[in-house]
Amino acid sequence: MWRSRVVLAALASLSLTVGVAQADEAGGSGAAAPAAGAVAAGASRGVGLPPVVSHVPTGEKVVFITIDDGWVHDPAVARTLVDRRIPASLFLLPGATSYDTRYFTDLAAQGRVSVENHTVNHPDLTTLDAAGKDAEVCGAGEQLAASFGKEPKLLRPPFGAVNDDVRLAAKACGVKALITWTYDFTTWGETPPTPRLAAGDIVLLHFTPTLGADLQRALDAAKAAGLKPAALMPHLKSAGLVP
Ligand SMILES: [Zn+2]
């Protein structure tokens, strides 16, 4: 089954012209997305593949909030996301949602969040063969579609690890763009320095015990820069990154 999907994606790639890899490292401080150089190098070869996006070119005063994994389900965070109508993209692991799917289905129903793909087991996709990539990406997409009634269109590759083979596998699974990040606001042991956000930046957060505080720092940084959280997909489309 995976063979036909990959072959179809490869054939489709030949006839498409869209395929911009974004490798913006503007800002410099804080935790910038990894492998930007590799992504830029892949752009010319990756015509027709879904783009890798770490920053969205836009003239609008917007910033993108993304939250990964899904292990810790803090009710206060859910209230903040719903009450403040924050259009966050949630890149969820099916296993992290399955013991309390309701936390996320309620968020999706009541708030403005979208549920997106983060693989099944959080591997470095560049280390897997084609069948492994297919199982991780298509498998997670199918599980999330079953739980949330909607096929995810965006993939966050675990660790931001991407190459053209990962992009091809993602395309075969219906992924329209691979989303990395501009800055990681997650408190991993210690709180990272708060960068000055710019329009189009992608903020990375995680469902950890510090998410409430990390999200607040991100919202404060956005406000300080005059930026509003916005939904990713419409801006990926208006930037021409997704058809
Ligand atoms: Zn993750």
PDB file of C-alpha atoms and ligand atoms in Angstrom:
ATOM      1  CA  MET A   1       0.000   0.000   0.000  1.00  0.00           C
ATOM      2  CA  TRP A   2       2.782   2.437   0.902  1.00  0.00           C
ATOM      3  CA  ARG A   3       4.525   1.711  -2.378  1.00  0.00           C
ATOM      4  CA  SER A   4       1.659   2.942  -4.492  1.00  0.00           C
ATOM      5  CA  ARG A   5       1.228   6.067  -2.360  1.00  0.00           C
ATOM      6  CA  VAL A   6       4.893   7.016  -2.691  1.00  0.00           C
ATOM      7  CA  VAL A   7       4.988   6.283  -6.409  1.00  0.00           C
ATOM      8  CA  LEU A   8       1.867   8.372  -6.977  1.00  0.00           C
ATOM      9  CA  ALA A   9       3.353  11.250  -5.005  1.00  0.00           C
ATOM     10  CA  ALA A  10       6.593  11.042  -6.988  1.00  0.00           C
ATOM     11  CA  LEU A  11       4.673  11.128 -10.266  1.00  0.00           C
ATOM     12  CA  ALA A  12       2.560  14.036  -9.099  1.00  0.00           C
ATOM     13  CA  SER A  13       5.720  15.897  -8.071  1.00  0.00           C
ATOM     14  CA  LEU A  14       6.935  15.890 -11.657  1.00  0.00           C
ATOM     15  CA  SER A  15       3.937  17.841 -12.858  1.00  0.00           C
ATOM     16  CA  LEU A  16       3.690  20.401 -10.077  1.00  0.00           C
ATOM     17  CA  THR A  17       5.604  23.599  -9.793  1.00  0.00           C
ATOM     18  CA  VAL A  18       4.786  24.740  -6.293  1.00  0.00           C
ATOM     19  CA  GLY A  19       7.340  23.837  -3.675  1.00  0.00           C
ATOM     20  CA  VAL A  20       8.913  26.595  -1.689  1.00  0.00           C
ATOM     21  CA  ALA A  21      11.029  25.710   1.305  1.00  0.00           C
ATOM     22  CA  GLN A  22      11.121  28.456   3.874  1.00  0.00           C
ATOM     23  CA  ALA A  23      14.279  28.585   5.928  1.00  0.00           C
ATOM     24  CA  ASP A  24      14.067  31.882   7.743  1.00  0.00           C
ATOM     25  CA  GLU A  25      16.367  32.321  10.695  1.00  0.00           C
ATOM     26  CA  ALA A  26      15.448  35.944  11.373  1.00  0.00           C
ATOM     27  CA  GLY A  27      16.058  36.999  14.923  1.00  0.00           C
ATOM     28  CA  GLY A  28      18.906  34.696  15.756  1.00  0.00           C
ATOM     29  CA  SER A  29      18.343  34.537  19.502  1.00  0.00           C
ATOM     30  CA  GLY A  30      16.315  31.855  21.170  1.00  0.00           C
ATOM     31  CA  ALA A  31      15.828  28.373  19.822  1.00  0.00           C
ATOM     32  CA  ALA A  32      15.555  28.663  16.065  1.00  0.00           C
ATOM     33  CA  ALA A  33      14.370  25.772  13.955  1.00  0.00           C
ATOM     34  CA  PRO A  34      17.053  23.207  13.218  1.00  0.00           C
ATOM     35  CA  ALA A  35      18.282  22.045   9.830  1.00  0.00           C
ATOM     36  CA  ALA A  36      17.381  25.307   8.088  1.00  0.00           C
ATOM     37  CA  GLY A  37      20.433  24.996   5.855  1.00  0.00           C
ATOM     38  CA  ALA A  38      19.488  21.499   4.818  1.00  0.00           C
ATOM     39  CA  VAL A  39      15.977  22.663   4.042  1.00  0.00           C
ATOM     40  CA  ALA A  40      17.219  25.538   1.911  1.00  0.00           C
ATOM     41  CA  ALA A  41      19.498  23.174   0.010  1.00  0.00           C
ATOM     42  CA  GLY A  42      16.565  20.857  -0.609  1.00  0.00           C
ATOM     43  CA  ALA A  43      14.321  23.575  -1.993  1.00  0.00           C
ATOM     44  CA  SER A  44      15.723  23.505  -5.488  1.00  0.00           C
ATOM     45  CA  ARG A  45      15.506  19.710  -5.712  1.00  0.00           C
ATOM     46  CA  GLY A  46      12.123  19.486  -4.012  1.00  0.00           C
ATOM     47  CA  VAL A  47       9.935  20.941  -6.731  1.00  0.00           C
ATOM     48  CA  GLY A  48       6.402  19.679  -6.276  1.00  0.00           C
ATOM     49  CA  LEU A  49       6.990  18.558  -2.715  1.00  0.00           C
ATOM     50  CA  PRO A  50       5.124  20.169   0.181  1.00  0.00           C
ATOM     51  CA  PRO A  51       7.115  23.093   1.613  1.00  0.00           C
ATOM     52  CA  VAL A  52       8.958  23.104   4.926  1.00  0.00           C
ATOM     53  CA  VAL A  53       7.875  26.254   6.710  1.00  0.00           C
ATOM     54  CA  SER A  54       9.587  27.782   9.747  1.00  0.00           C
ATOM     55  CA  HIS A  55       8.230  31.310   9.181  1.00  0.00           C
ATOM     56  CA  VAL A  56       5.323  32.519   7.027  1.00  0.00           C
ATOM     57  CA  PRO A  57       6.028  35.534   4.797  1.00  0.00           C
ATOM     58  CA  THR A  58       3.178  37.956   5.488  1.00  0.00           C
ATOM     59  CA  GLY A  59       2.502  41.649   5.626  1.00  0.00           C
ATOM     60  CA  GLU A  60      -0.117  41.100   8.329  1.00  0.00           C
ATOM     61  CA  LYS A  61       0.611  41.586  12.006  1.00  0.00           C
ATOM     62  CA  VAL A  62       0.162  37.938  12.904  1.00  0.00           C
ATOM     63  CA  VAL A  63       2.013  35.208  14.749  1.00  0.00           C
ATOM     64  CA  PHE A  64       1.301  31.479  14.785  1.00  0.00           C
ATOM     65  CA  ILE A  65       0.900  29.495  18.001  1.00  0.00           C
ATOM     66  CA  THR A  66       1.627  25.772  17.708  1.00  0.00           C
ATOM     67  CA  ILE A  67       1.466  23.236  20.549  1.00  0.00           C
ATOM     68  CA  ASP A  68       2.977  19.747  20.297  1.00  0.00           C
ATOM     69  CA  ASP A  69       2.625  16.183  21.567  1.00  0.00           C
ATOM     70  CA  GLY A  70      -0.342  16.317  23.993  1.00  0.00           C
ATOM     71  CA  TRP A  71       0.743  14.433  27.102  1.00  0.00           C
ATOM     72  CA  VAL A  72      -0.347  16.916  29.803  1.00  0.00           C
ATOM     73  CA  HIS A  73      -3.989  18.029  29.756  1.00  0.00           C
ATOM     74  CA  ASP A  74      -4.214  21.158  31.909  1.00  0.00           C
ATOM     75  CA  PRO A  75      -7.836  22.392  32.183  1.00  0.00           C
ATOM     76  CA  ALA A  76      -6.625  25.969  32.750  1.00  0.00           C
ATOM     77  CA  VAL A  77      -4.791  25.912  29.412  1.00  0.00           C
ATOM     78  CA  ALA A  78      -7.919  24.633  27.664  1.00  0.00           C
ATOM     79  CA  ARG A  79      -9.930  27.480  29.239  1.00  0.00           C
ATOM     80  CA  THR A  80      -7.386  30.040  28.039  1.00  0.00           C
ATOM     81  CA  LEU A  81      -7.414  28.672  24.490  1.00  0.00           C
ATOM     82  CA  VAL A  82     -11.221  28.622  24.383  1.00  0.00           C
ATOM     83  CA  ASP A  83     -12.001  31.851  26.269  1.00  0.00           C
ATOM     84  CA  ARG A  84      -9.419  33.903  24.370  1.00  0.00           C
ATOM     85  CA  ARG A  85     -10.314  32.160  21.098  1.00  0.00           C
ATOM     86  CA  ILE A  86      -6.671  31.482  20.265  1.00  0.00           C
ATOM     87  CA  PRO A  87      -6.359  29.873  16.820  1.00  0.00           C
ATOM     88  CA  ALA A  88      -3.580  27.451  17.792  1.00  0.00           C
ATOM     89  CA  SER A  89      -2.409  24.514  15.692  1.00  0.00           C
ATOM     90  CA  LEU A  90      -2.152  21.377  17.840  1.00  0.00           C
ATOM     91  CA  PHE A  91       0.314  18.803  16.503  1.00  0.00           C
ATOM     92  CA  LEU A  92      -0.884  15.786  18.452  1.00  0.00           C
ATOM     93  CA  LEU A  93       0.433  12.271  18.972  1.00  0.00           C
ATOM     94  CA  PRO A  94      -2.544   9.891  18.831  1.00  0.00           C
ATOM     95  CA  GLY A  95      -1.195   8.012  21.865  1.00  0.00           C
ATOM     96  CA  ALA A  96      -1.040  11.195  23.919  1.00  0.00           C
ATOM     97  CA  THR A  97      -4.664  12.039  23.213  1.00  0.00           C
ATOM     98  CA  SER A  98      -6.175   8.559  23.426  1.00  0.00           C
ATOM     99  CA  TYR A  99      -6.373   8.304  27.224  1.00  0.00           C
ATOM    100  CA  ASP A 100      -8.411  11.532  27.347  1.00  0.00           C
ATOM    101  CA  THR A 101      -9.548  12.311  23.810  1.00  0.00           C
ATOM    102  CA  ARG A 102     -12.345  14.485  25.177  1.00  0.00           C
ATOM    103  CA  TYR A 103      -9.847  17.146  26.311  1.00  0.00           C
ATOM    104  CA  PHE A 104      -8.970  17.726  22.665  1.00  0.00           C
ATOM    105  CA  THR A 105     -12.331  17.089  21.025  1.00  0.00           C
ATOM    106  CA  ASP A 106     -13.835  19.700  23.382  1.00  0.00           C
ATOM    107  CA  LEU A 107     -11.031  22.106  22.503  1.00  0.00           C
ATOM    108  CA  ALA A 108     -11.617  21.540  18.800  1.00  0.00           C
ATOM    109  CA  ALA A 109     -15.396  21.944  19.198  1.00  0.00           C
ATOM    110  CA  GLN A 110     -15.393  24.981  21.498  1.00  0.00           C
ATOM    111  CA  GLY A 111     -12.227  26.815  20.505  1.00  0.00           C
ATOM    112  CA  ARG A 112     -10.516  27.816  17.310  1.00  0.00           C
ATOM    113  CA  VAL A 113      -7.762  25.201  17.396  1.00  0.00           C
ATOM    114  CA  SER A 114      -6.960  22.816  14.575  1.00  0.00           C
ATOM    115  CA  VAL A 115      -5.607  19.304  15.086  1.00  0.00           C
ATOM    116  CA  GLU A 116      -2.560  18.430  12.999  1.00  0.00           C
ATOM    117  CA  ASN A 117      -0.158  15.509  12.449  1.00  0.00           C
ATOM    118  CA  HIS A 118       2.949  14.833  14.563  1.00  0.00           C
ATOM    119  CA  THR A 119       3.422  11.113  13.638  1.00  0.00           C
ATOM    120  CA  VAL A 120       2.451   8.084  15.738  1.00  0.00           C
ATOM    121  CA  ASN A 121       5.626   7.408  17.742  1.00  0.00           C
ATOM    122  CA  HIS A 122       7.628  10.636  17.404  1.00  0.00           C
ATOM    123  CA  PRO A 123      10.593   9.186  15.464  1.00  0.00           C
ATOM    124  CA  ASP A 124      13.226  11.066  13.511  1.00  0.00           C
ATOM    125  CA  LEU A 125      11.539  10.447  10.154  1.00  0.00           C
ATOM    126  CA  THR A 126      14.820  10.835   8.243  1.00  0.00           C
ATOM    127  CA  THR A 127      16.040   7.569   9.803  1.00  0.00           C
ATOM    128  CA  LEU A 128      13.094   5.447   8.613  1.00  0.00           C
ATOM    129  CA  ASP A 129      12.605   3.602   5.337  1.00  0.00           C
ATOM    130  CA  ALA A 130       9.645   4.427   3.108  1.00  0.00           C
ATOM    131  CA  ALA A 131       7.328   1.931   4.797  1.00  0.00           C
ATOM    132  CA  GLY A 132       8.266   3.318   8.217  1.00  0.00           C
ATOM    133  CA  LYS A 133       7.614   6.894   7.140  1.00  0.00           C
ATOM    134  CA  ASP A 134       4.281   5.863   5.674  1.00  0.00           C
ATOM    135  CA  ALA A 135       3.241   4.042   8.855  1.00  0.00           C
ATOM    136  CA  GLU A 136       4.186   7.019  11.032  1.00  0.00           C
ATOM    137  CA  VAL A 137       2.669   9.827   8.957  1.00  0.00           C
ATOM    138  CA  CYS A 138      -0.299   8.187   7.231  1.00  0.00           C
ATOM    139  CA  GLY A 139      -0.960   6.151  10.374  1.00  0.00           C
ATOM    140  CA  ALA A 140      -1.187   9.219  12.597  1.00  0.00           C
ATOM    141  CA  GLY A 141      -3.322  11.030  10.031  1.00  0.00           C
ATOM    142  CA  GLU A 142      -5.778   8.155   9.911  1.00  0.00           C
ATOM    143  CA  GLN A 143      -5.975   7.868  13.717  1.00  0.00           C
ATOM    144  CA  LEU A 144      -6.500  11.617  14.158  1.00  0.00           C
ATOM    145  CA  ALA A 145      -9.125  11.637  11.412  1.00  0.00           C
ATOM    146  CA  ALA A 146     -10.969   8.847  13.226  1.00  0.00           C
ATOM    147  CA  SER A 147     -10.894  10.744  16.543  1.00  0.00           C
ATOM    148  CA  PHE A 148     -11.534  14.266  15.264  1.00  0.00           C
ATOM    149  CA  GLY A 149     -13.495  13.682  12.068  1.00  0.00           C
ATOM    150  CA  LYS A 150     -11.047  15.649   9.972  1.00  0.00           C
ATOM    151  CA  GLU A 151      -7.889  14.673   8.102  1.00  0.00           C
ATOM    152  CA  PRO A 152      -4.888  16.741   9.263  1.00  0.00           C
ATOM    153  CA  LYS A 153      -3.221  18.666   6.424  1.00  0.00           C
ATOM    154  CA  LEU A 154      -0.101  19.874   8.241  1.00  0.00           C
ATOM    155  CA  LEU A 155       2.762  17.793   9.627  1.00  0.00           C
ATOM    156  CA  ARG A 156       5.263  18.746  12.258  1.00  0.00           C
ATOM    157  CA  PRO A 157       8.184  16.394  11.768  1.00  0.00           C
ATOM    158  CA  PRO A 158       9.487  15.336  15.207  1.00  0.00           C
ATOM    159  CA  PHE A 159      12.703  17.216  16.108  1.00  0.00           C
ATOM    160  CA  GLY A 160      12.182  19.327  12.975  1.00  0.00           C
ATOM    161  CA  ALA A 161      14.040  16.562  11.114  1.00  0.00           C
ATOM    162  CA  VAL A 162      13.211  16.722   7.406  1.00  0.00           C
ATOM    163  CA  ASN A 163      14.660  15.867   4.032  1.00  0.00           C
ATOM    164  CA  ASP A 164      13.157  15.390   0.584  1.00  0.00           C
ATOM    165  CA  ASP A 165      12.263  11.749   1.305  1.00  0.00           C
ATOM    166  CA  VAL A 166      10.262  12.864   4.346  1.00  0.00           C
ATOM    167  CA  ARG A 167       8.539  15.528   2.242  1.00  0.00           C
ATOM    168  CA  LEU A 168       7.681  12.916  -0.390  1.00  0.00           C
ATOM    169  CA  ALA A 169       6.278  10.546   2.238  1.00  0.00           C
ATOM    170  CA  ALA A 170       4.281  13.397   3.759  1.00  0.00           C
ATOM    171  CA  LYS A 171       2.853  14.303   0.373  1.00  0.00           C
ATOM    172  CA  ALA A 172       1.774  10.696  -0.183  1.00  0.00           C
ATOM    173  CA  CYS A 173      -0.164  10.973   3.101  1.00  0.00           C
ATOM    174  CA  GLY A 174      -2.012  14.127   2.003  1.00  0.00           C
ATOM    175  CA  VAL A 175       0.173  16.606   3.920  1.00  0.00           C
ATOM    176  CA  LYS A 176       0.134  20.104   2.384  1.00  0.00           C
ATOM    177  CA  ALA A 177       3.031  21.606   4.376  1.00  0.00           C
ATOM    178  CA  LEU A 178       5.633  20.560   6.946  1.00  0.00           C
ATOM    179  CA  ILE A 179       5.705  23.072   9.767  1.00  0.00           C
ATOM    180  CA  THR A 180       8.832  23.604  11.873  1.00  0.00           C
ATOM    181  CA  TRP A 181       9.196  26.724  14.016  1.00  0.00           C
ATOM    182  CA  THR A 182      10.875  30.077  14.415  1.00  0.00           C
ATOM    183  CA  TYR A 183      11.173  29.990  18.217  1.00  0.00           C
ATOM    184  CA  ASP A 184      10.643  27.362  20.899  1.00  0.00           C
ATOM    185  CA  PHE A 185       9.057  28.972  23.972  1.00  0.00           C
ATOM    186  CA  THR A 186       8.928  25.680  25.916  1.00  0.00           C
ATOM    187  CA  THR A 187      10.494  25.600  29.365  1.00  0.00           C
ATOM    188  CA  TRP A 188      12.824  22.601  29.049  1.00  0.00           C
ATOM    189  CA  GLY A 189      14.424  22.612  32.497  1.00  0.00           C
ATOM    190  CA  GLU A 190      14.858  26.358  32.301  1.00  0.00           C
ATOM    191  CA  THR A 191      12.790  29.082  30.693  1.00  0.00           C
ATOM    192  CA  PRO A 192      14.363  30.198  27.393  1.00  0.00           C
ATOM    193  CA  PRO A 193      15.043  33.887  26.782  1.00  0.00           C
ATOM    194  CA  THR A 194      12.033  35.576  25.192  1.00  0.00           C
ATOM    195  CA  PRO A 195      12.853  36.627  21.613  1.00  0.00           C
ATOM    196  CA  ARG A 196      11.376  39.648  19.884  1.00  0.00           C
ATOM    197  CA  LEU A 197       8.718  38.198  17.614  1.00  0.00           C
ATOM    198  CA  ALA A 198       8.199  39.383  14.048  1.00  0.00           C
ATOM    199  CA  ALA A 199       5.176  39.070  11.764  1.00  0.00           C
ATOM    200  CA  GLY A 200       4.815  35.525  10.455  1.00  0.00           C
ATOM    201  CA  ASP A 201       6.886  33.850  13.175  1.00  0.00           C
ATOM    202  CA  ILE A 202       5.881  30.368  14.291  1.00  0.00           C
ATOM    203  CA  VAL A 203       5.963  29.796  18.051  1.00  0.00           C
ATOM    204  CA  LEU A 204       6.525  26.256  19.348  1.00  0.00           C
ATOM    205  CA  LEU A 205       5.000  25.157  22.653  1.00  0.00           C
ATOM    206  CA  HIS A 206       4.356  21.721  24.174  1.00  0.00           C
ATOM    207  CA  PHE A 207       1.659  20.165  26.326  1.00  0.00           C
ATOM    208  CA  THR A 208       3.942  20.039  29.391  1.00  0.00           C
ATOM    209  CA  PRO A 209       3.238  21.123  32.990  1.00  0.00           C
ATOM    210  CA  THR A 210       4.629  24.600  32.147  1.00  0.00           C
ATOM    211  CA  LEU A 211       2.391  25.153  29.102  1.00  0.00           C
ATOM    212  CA  GLY A 212       0.177  27.689  30.880  1.00  0.00           C
ATOM    213  CA  ALA A 213       3.154  29.913  31.708  1.00  0.00           C
ATOM    214  CA  ASP A 214       4.895  29.291  28.374  1.00  0.00           C
ATOM    215  CA  LEU A 215       1.736  30.181  26.438  1.00  0.00           C
ATOM    216  CA  GLN A 216       1.334  33.372  28.472  1.00  0.00           C
ATOM    217  CA  ARG A 217       4.936  34.391  27.701  1.00  0.00           C
ATOM    218  CA  ALA A 218       4.275  33.787  24.011  1.00  0.00           C
ATOM    219  CA  LEU A 219       1.053  35.823  24.077  1.00  0.00           C
ATOM    220  CA  ASP A 220       2.828  38.627  25.956  1.00  0.00           C
ATOM    221  CA  ALA A 221       5.695  38.607  23.433  1.00  0.00           C
ATOM    222  CA  ALA A 222       3.187  38.743  20.574  1.00  0.00           C
ATOM    223  CA  LYS A 223       1.353  41.654  22.183  1.00  0.00           C
ATOM    224  CA  ALA A 224       4.622  43.512  22.820  1.00  0.00           C
ATOM    225  CA  ALA A 225       5.400  43.202  19.092  1.00  0.00           C
ATOM    226  CA  GLY A 226       1.889  44.287  18.082  1.00  0.00           C
ATOM    227  CA  LEU A 227       1.054  40.833  16.705  1.00  0.00           C
ATOM    228  CA  LYS A 228      -2.080  38.714  16.986  1.00  0.00           C
ATOM    229  CA  PRO A 229      -2.259  34.917  16.961  1.00  0.00           C
ATOM    230  CA  ALA A 230      -3.733  33.692  13.670  1.00  0.00           C
ATOM    231  CA  ALA A 231      -4.628  30.401  12.021  1.00  0.00           C
ATOM    232  CA  LEU A 232      -1.826  28.897   9.935  1.00  0.00           C
ATOM    233  CA  MET A 233      -3.620  27.420   6.933  1.00  0.00           C
ATOM    234  CA  PRO A 234      -5.220  30.615   5.544  1.00  0.00           C
ATOM    235  CA  HIS A 235      -1.867  32.400   5.782  1.00  0.00           C
ATOM    236  CA  LEU A 236       0.013  29.498   4.182  1.00  0.00           C
ATOM    237  CA  LYS A 237      -2.445  29.803   1.313  1.00  0.00           C
ATOM    238  CA  SER A 238      -2.212  33.566   0.949  1.00  0.00           C
ATOM    239  CA  ALA A 239       1.601  33.297   1.050  1.00  0.00           C
ATOM    240  CA  GLY A 240       1.373  30.875  -1.881  1.00  0.00           C
ATOM    241  CA  LEU A 241       3.004  28.077   0.133  1.00  0.00           C
ATOM    242  CA  VAL A 242      -0.106  25.859  -0.068  1.00  0.00           C
ATOM    243  CA  PRO A 243      -2.387  25.794  -3.104  1.00  0.00           C
TER     244      PRO A 243
HETATM  245 ZN    ZN B   1       7.022  16.509  19.566  1.00  0.00          ZN
END
